[in-house]
C-alpha positions in Angstrom: -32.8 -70.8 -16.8 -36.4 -69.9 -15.8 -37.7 -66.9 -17.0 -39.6 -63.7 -15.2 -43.3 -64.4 -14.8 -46.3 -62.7 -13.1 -45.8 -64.1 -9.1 -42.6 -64.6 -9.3 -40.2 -63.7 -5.6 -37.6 -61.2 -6.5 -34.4 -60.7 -4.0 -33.1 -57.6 -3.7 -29.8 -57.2 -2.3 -26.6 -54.7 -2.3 -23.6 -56.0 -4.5 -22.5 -52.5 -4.0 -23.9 -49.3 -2.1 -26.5 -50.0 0.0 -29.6 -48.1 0.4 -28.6 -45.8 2.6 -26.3 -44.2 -0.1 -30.1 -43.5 -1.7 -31.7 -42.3 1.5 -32.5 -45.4 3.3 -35.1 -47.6 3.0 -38.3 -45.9 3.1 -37.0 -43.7 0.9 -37.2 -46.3 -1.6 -40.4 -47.9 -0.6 -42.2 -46.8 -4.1 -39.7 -49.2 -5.9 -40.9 -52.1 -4.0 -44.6 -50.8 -4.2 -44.0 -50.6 -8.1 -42.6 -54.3 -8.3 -45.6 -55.5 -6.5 -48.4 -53.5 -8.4 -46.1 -55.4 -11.5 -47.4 -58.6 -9.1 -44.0 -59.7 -8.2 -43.6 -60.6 -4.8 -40.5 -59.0 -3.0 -38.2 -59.9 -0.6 -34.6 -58.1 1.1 -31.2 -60.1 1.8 -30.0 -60.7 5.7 -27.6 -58.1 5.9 -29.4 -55.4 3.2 -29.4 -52.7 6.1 -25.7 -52.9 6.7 -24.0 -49.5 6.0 -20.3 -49.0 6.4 -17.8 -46.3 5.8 -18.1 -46.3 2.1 -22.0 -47.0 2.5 -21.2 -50.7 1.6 -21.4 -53.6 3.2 -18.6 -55.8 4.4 -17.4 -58.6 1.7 -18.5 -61.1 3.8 -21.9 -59.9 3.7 -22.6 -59.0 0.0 -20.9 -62.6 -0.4 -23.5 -64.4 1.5 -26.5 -62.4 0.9 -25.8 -63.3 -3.1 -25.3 -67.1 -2.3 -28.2 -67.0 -0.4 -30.7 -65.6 -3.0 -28.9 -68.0 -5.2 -29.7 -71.1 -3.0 -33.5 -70.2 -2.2 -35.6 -72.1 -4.1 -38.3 -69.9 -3.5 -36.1 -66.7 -5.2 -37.0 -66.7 -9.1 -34.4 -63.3 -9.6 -32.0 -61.2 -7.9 -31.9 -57.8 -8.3 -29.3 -55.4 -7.3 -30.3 -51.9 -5.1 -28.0 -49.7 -6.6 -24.5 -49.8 -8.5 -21.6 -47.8 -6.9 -17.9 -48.5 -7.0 -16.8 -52.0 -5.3 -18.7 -55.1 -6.6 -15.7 -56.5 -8.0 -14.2 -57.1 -4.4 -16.4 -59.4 -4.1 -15.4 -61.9 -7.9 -12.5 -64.0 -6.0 -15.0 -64.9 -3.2 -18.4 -66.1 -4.9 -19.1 -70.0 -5.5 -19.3 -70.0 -9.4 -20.0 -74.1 -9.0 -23.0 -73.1 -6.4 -23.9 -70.1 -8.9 -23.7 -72.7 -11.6 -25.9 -75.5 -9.7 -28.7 -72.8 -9.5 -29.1 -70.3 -12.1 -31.6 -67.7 -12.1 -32.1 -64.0 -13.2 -29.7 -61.8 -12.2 -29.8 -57.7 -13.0 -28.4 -54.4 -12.4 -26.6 -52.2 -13.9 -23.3 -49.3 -13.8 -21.2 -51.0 -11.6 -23.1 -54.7 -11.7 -21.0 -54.3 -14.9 -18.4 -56.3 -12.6 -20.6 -59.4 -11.4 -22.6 -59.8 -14.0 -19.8 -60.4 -16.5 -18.0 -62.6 -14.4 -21.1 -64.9 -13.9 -21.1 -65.0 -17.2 -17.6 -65.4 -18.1 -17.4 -68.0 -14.8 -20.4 -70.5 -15.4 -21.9 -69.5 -19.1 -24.7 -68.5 -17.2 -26.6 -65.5 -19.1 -27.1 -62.0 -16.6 -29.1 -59.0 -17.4 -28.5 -55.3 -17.3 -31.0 -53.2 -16.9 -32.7 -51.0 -14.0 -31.6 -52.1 -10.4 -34.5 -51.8 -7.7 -34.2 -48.4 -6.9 -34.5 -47.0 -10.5 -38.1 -48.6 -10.0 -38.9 -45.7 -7.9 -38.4 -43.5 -10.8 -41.8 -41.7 -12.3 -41.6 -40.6 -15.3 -40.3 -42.7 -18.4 -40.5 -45.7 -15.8 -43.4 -47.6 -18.8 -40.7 -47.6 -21.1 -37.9 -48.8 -19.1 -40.1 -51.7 -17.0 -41.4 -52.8 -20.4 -38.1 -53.0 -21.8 -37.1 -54.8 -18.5 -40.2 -57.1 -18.9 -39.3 -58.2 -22.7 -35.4 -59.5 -21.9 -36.8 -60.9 -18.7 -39.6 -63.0 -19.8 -38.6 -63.6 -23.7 -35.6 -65.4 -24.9 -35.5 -63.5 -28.3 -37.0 -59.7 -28.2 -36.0 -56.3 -29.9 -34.8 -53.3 -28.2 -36.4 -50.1 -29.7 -35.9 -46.4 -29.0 -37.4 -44.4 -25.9 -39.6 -41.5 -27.0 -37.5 -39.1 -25.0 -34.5 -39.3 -22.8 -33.2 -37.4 -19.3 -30.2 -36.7 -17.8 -31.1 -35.5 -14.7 -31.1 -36.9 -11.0 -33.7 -40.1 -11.2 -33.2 -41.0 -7.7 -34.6 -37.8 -6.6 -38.3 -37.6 -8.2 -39.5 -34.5 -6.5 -36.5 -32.9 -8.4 -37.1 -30.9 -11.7 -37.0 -33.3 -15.0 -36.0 -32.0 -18.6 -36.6 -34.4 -21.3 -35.5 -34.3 -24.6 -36.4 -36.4 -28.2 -34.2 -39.5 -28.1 -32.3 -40.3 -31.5 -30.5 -43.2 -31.9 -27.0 -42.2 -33.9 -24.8 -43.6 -36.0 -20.7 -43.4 -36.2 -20.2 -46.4 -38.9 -22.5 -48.5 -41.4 -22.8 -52.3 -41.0 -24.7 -55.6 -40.0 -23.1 -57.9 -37.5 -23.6 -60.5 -35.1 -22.1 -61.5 -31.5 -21.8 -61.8 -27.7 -22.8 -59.4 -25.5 -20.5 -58.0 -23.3 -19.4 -55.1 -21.8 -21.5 -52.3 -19.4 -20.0 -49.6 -17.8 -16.6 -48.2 -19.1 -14.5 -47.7 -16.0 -16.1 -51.2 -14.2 -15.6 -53.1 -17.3 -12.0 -52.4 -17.0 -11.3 -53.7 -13.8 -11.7 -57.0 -15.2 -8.8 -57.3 -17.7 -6.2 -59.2 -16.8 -8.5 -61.1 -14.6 -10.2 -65.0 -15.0 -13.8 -63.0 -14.5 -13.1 -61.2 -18.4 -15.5 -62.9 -20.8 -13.5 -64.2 -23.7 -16.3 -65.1 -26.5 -15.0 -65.8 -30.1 -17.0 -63.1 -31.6 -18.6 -60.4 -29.3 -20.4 -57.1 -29.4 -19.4 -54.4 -26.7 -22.2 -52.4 -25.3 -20.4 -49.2 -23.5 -21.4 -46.3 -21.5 -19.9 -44.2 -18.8 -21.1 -42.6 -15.9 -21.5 -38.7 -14.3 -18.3 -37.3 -13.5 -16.1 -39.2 -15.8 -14.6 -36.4 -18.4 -14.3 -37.7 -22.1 -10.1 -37.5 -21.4 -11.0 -40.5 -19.3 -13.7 -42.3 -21.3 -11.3 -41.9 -23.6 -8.3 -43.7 -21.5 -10.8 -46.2 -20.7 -12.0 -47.4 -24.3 -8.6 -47.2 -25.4 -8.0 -49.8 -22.9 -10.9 -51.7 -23.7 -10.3 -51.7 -27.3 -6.6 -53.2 -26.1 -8.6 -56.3 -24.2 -10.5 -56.1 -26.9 -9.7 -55.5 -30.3 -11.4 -57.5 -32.8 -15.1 -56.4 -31.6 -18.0 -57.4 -34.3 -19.6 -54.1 -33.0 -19.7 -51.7 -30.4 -22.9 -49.5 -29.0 -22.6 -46.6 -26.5 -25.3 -45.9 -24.0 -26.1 -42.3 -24.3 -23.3 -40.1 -22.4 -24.8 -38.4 -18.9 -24.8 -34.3 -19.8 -22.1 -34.3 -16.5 -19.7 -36.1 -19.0 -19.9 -33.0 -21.1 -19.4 -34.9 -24.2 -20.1 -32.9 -27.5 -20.6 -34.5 -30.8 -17.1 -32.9 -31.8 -15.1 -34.6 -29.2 -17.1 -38.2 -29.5 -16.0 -38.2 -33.1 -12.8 -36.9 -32.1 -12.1 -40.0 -29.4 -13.9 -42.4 -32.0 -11.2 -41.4 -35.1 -8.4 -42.2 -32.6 -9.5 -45.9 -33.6 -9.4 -46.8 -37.1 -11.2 -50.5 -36.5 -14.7 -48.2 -34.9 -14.3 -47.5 -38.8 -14.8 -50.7 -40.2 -17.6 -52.3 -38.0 -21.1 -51.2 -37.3 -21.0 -48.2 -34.4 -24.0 -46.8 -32.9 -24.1 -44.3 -30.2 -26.8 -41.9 -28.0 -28.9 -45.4 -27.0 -31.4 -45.9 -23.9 -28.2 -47.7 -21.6 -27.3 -46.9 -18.3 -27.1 -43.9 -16.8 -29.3 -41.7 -18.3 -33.2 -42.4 -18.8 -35.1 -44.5 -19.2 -32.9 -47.5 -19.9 -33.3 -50.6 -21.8 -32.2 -54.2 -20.5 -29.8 -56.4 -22.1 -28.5 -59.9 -21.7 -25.0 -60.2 -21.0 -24.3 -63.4 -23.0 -26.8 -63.4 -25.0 -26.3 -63.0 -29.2 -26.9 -59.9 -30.5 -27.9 -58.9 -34.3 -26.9 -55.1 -35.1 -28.3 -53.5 -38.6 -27.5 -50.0 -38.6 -28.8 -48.7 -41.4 -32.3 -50.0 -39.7 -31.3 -48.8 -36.5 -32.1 -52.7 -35.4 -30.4 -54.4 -32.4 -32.3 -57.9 -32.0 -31.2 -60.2 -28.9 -31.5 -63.6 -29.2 -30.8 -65.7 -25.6 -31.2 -69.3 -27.7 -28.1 -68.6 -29.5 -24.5 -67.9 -28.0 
């Protein structure tokens, strides 16, 4: 698969909520001014202004609009708008062998979580999570997180390293108040490994088990993170069940929790004791993924190499 370069034509389309769940789309305009200033040339699917009741699109649509990017030559890599909460109507209906016939870069993130593992898991093709478009529009820590988005992009083997501070509050609204803090990778358990990327958003993830879109490599690390407005009673239901799907992970990393999750350092290491086996392998926890910010990018599919007494986490595309 061809990586990102300078030049490149970039898709943008709505797996999910559309824009006008963010305001529309001159609300949004910065993201597509910052893509370009990056010299990326930028380009919006046939039916990226439909809004329905759930500010969606119809199945149809967000079926074809993806098939289409898919089938343009001219499209180097498809990036999603937004997450929100139904992409994974749309797994029974997509055209793996077409998907297959013409890989290319695929990203988003939160509840991409759905697509992007079943591309994977459906044609071995590798799929990134990291920023969708409209987290492009976001000022402040945006050097980290498009450098971070640049590096798995354009480089088939690349590190990912600490931001220098971290926010939890409301990127899609930049005239909005920020508060950052000193971000500090942590560490739950001690250990080296080596495996698969999978995983993304907790309560997305999930909807795939029990389905043919669940990735199934031999040896895999699980990257995790939840959402605002999911309590740690449910993160915990839903790693329980992951860990069920599961259960022989190399490693597992959790994106920092969002401060609406109201997770404490007692109660993370009182959901993590619930599972003796997040003993025994390398855990590390509070890093740059998903929804708080900036955010690294990762490539679903891609090996990972986890040190934790280095705080290390190498990503290597060459190897599976």
């Amino acid at each position: 698969m061809k990586k990102l370069q300078k030049g490149d034509h970039i898709r943008v389309l709505s797996p999910s909520a559309s824009i006008a769940h963010l305001g529309g789309f001159e609300a949004n305009i910065s993201a597509k001014e910052r893509l370009e200033k990056l010299e990326f040339k930028v380009s919006f699917s046939s039916h990226y202004f439909e809004n329905d009741l759930f500010e969606s699109a119809s199945i149809a649509s967000r079926v074809e609009d993806l098939h289409e990017a898919f089938l343009d030559d001219s499209v180097d890599a498809i990036l999603a708008t937004i997450g929100g909460f139904n992409s994974n109507e749309l797994l029974p209906y997509l055209d793996y062998d077409l998907i297959a016939a013409h890989p290319k870069i695929i990203c988003g993130y939160s509840d991409s979580t759905a697509f992007l593992n079943a591309i994977y898991s459906k044609t071995g093709i590798k799929t990134y999570m990291g920023p969708s478009y409209s987290s492009f529009k976001m000022i402040e820590g945006q050097e980290y997180q498009t450098r971070m988005w640049l590096q798995a992009l354009s480089q088939t083997s690349y590190e990912l390293v600490p931001s220098e501070q971290w926010s939890s509050d409301a990127w899609f609204l930049p005239d909005e108040p920020r508060h950052f803090f000193p971000t500090k990778w942590k560490v739950y358990a001690h250990g080296k490994a080596s495996g698969t990327i999978i995983g993304g958003n907790l309560s997305t993830f999930s909807l795939l088990r029990g389905t043919p879109y669940a990735p199934q490599p031999d040896k895999y690390i699980l990257f995790l993170e939840s959402a605002e407005g999911y309590p740690p009673e449910i993160i915990a239901r839903e790693l329980a069940a992951i860990l069920q799907a599961y259960p022989r992970p190399e490693a597992v990393l959790f994106g920092r929790f969002p401060k609406e999750c109201e997770m404490t350092p007692e109660i993370f290491n009182y959901v993590m004791a619930k599972h003796p086996i997040l003993k025994t392998i390398p855990v590390m926890y509070d890093l740059d993924f998903a929804h708080t910010q900036p955010l690294f990018t990762i490539t679903i599919g891609a090996k990972a190499t986890v040190d934790t007494k280095a705080k290390s986490i190498v990503i290597d595309e060459k190897i599976n």
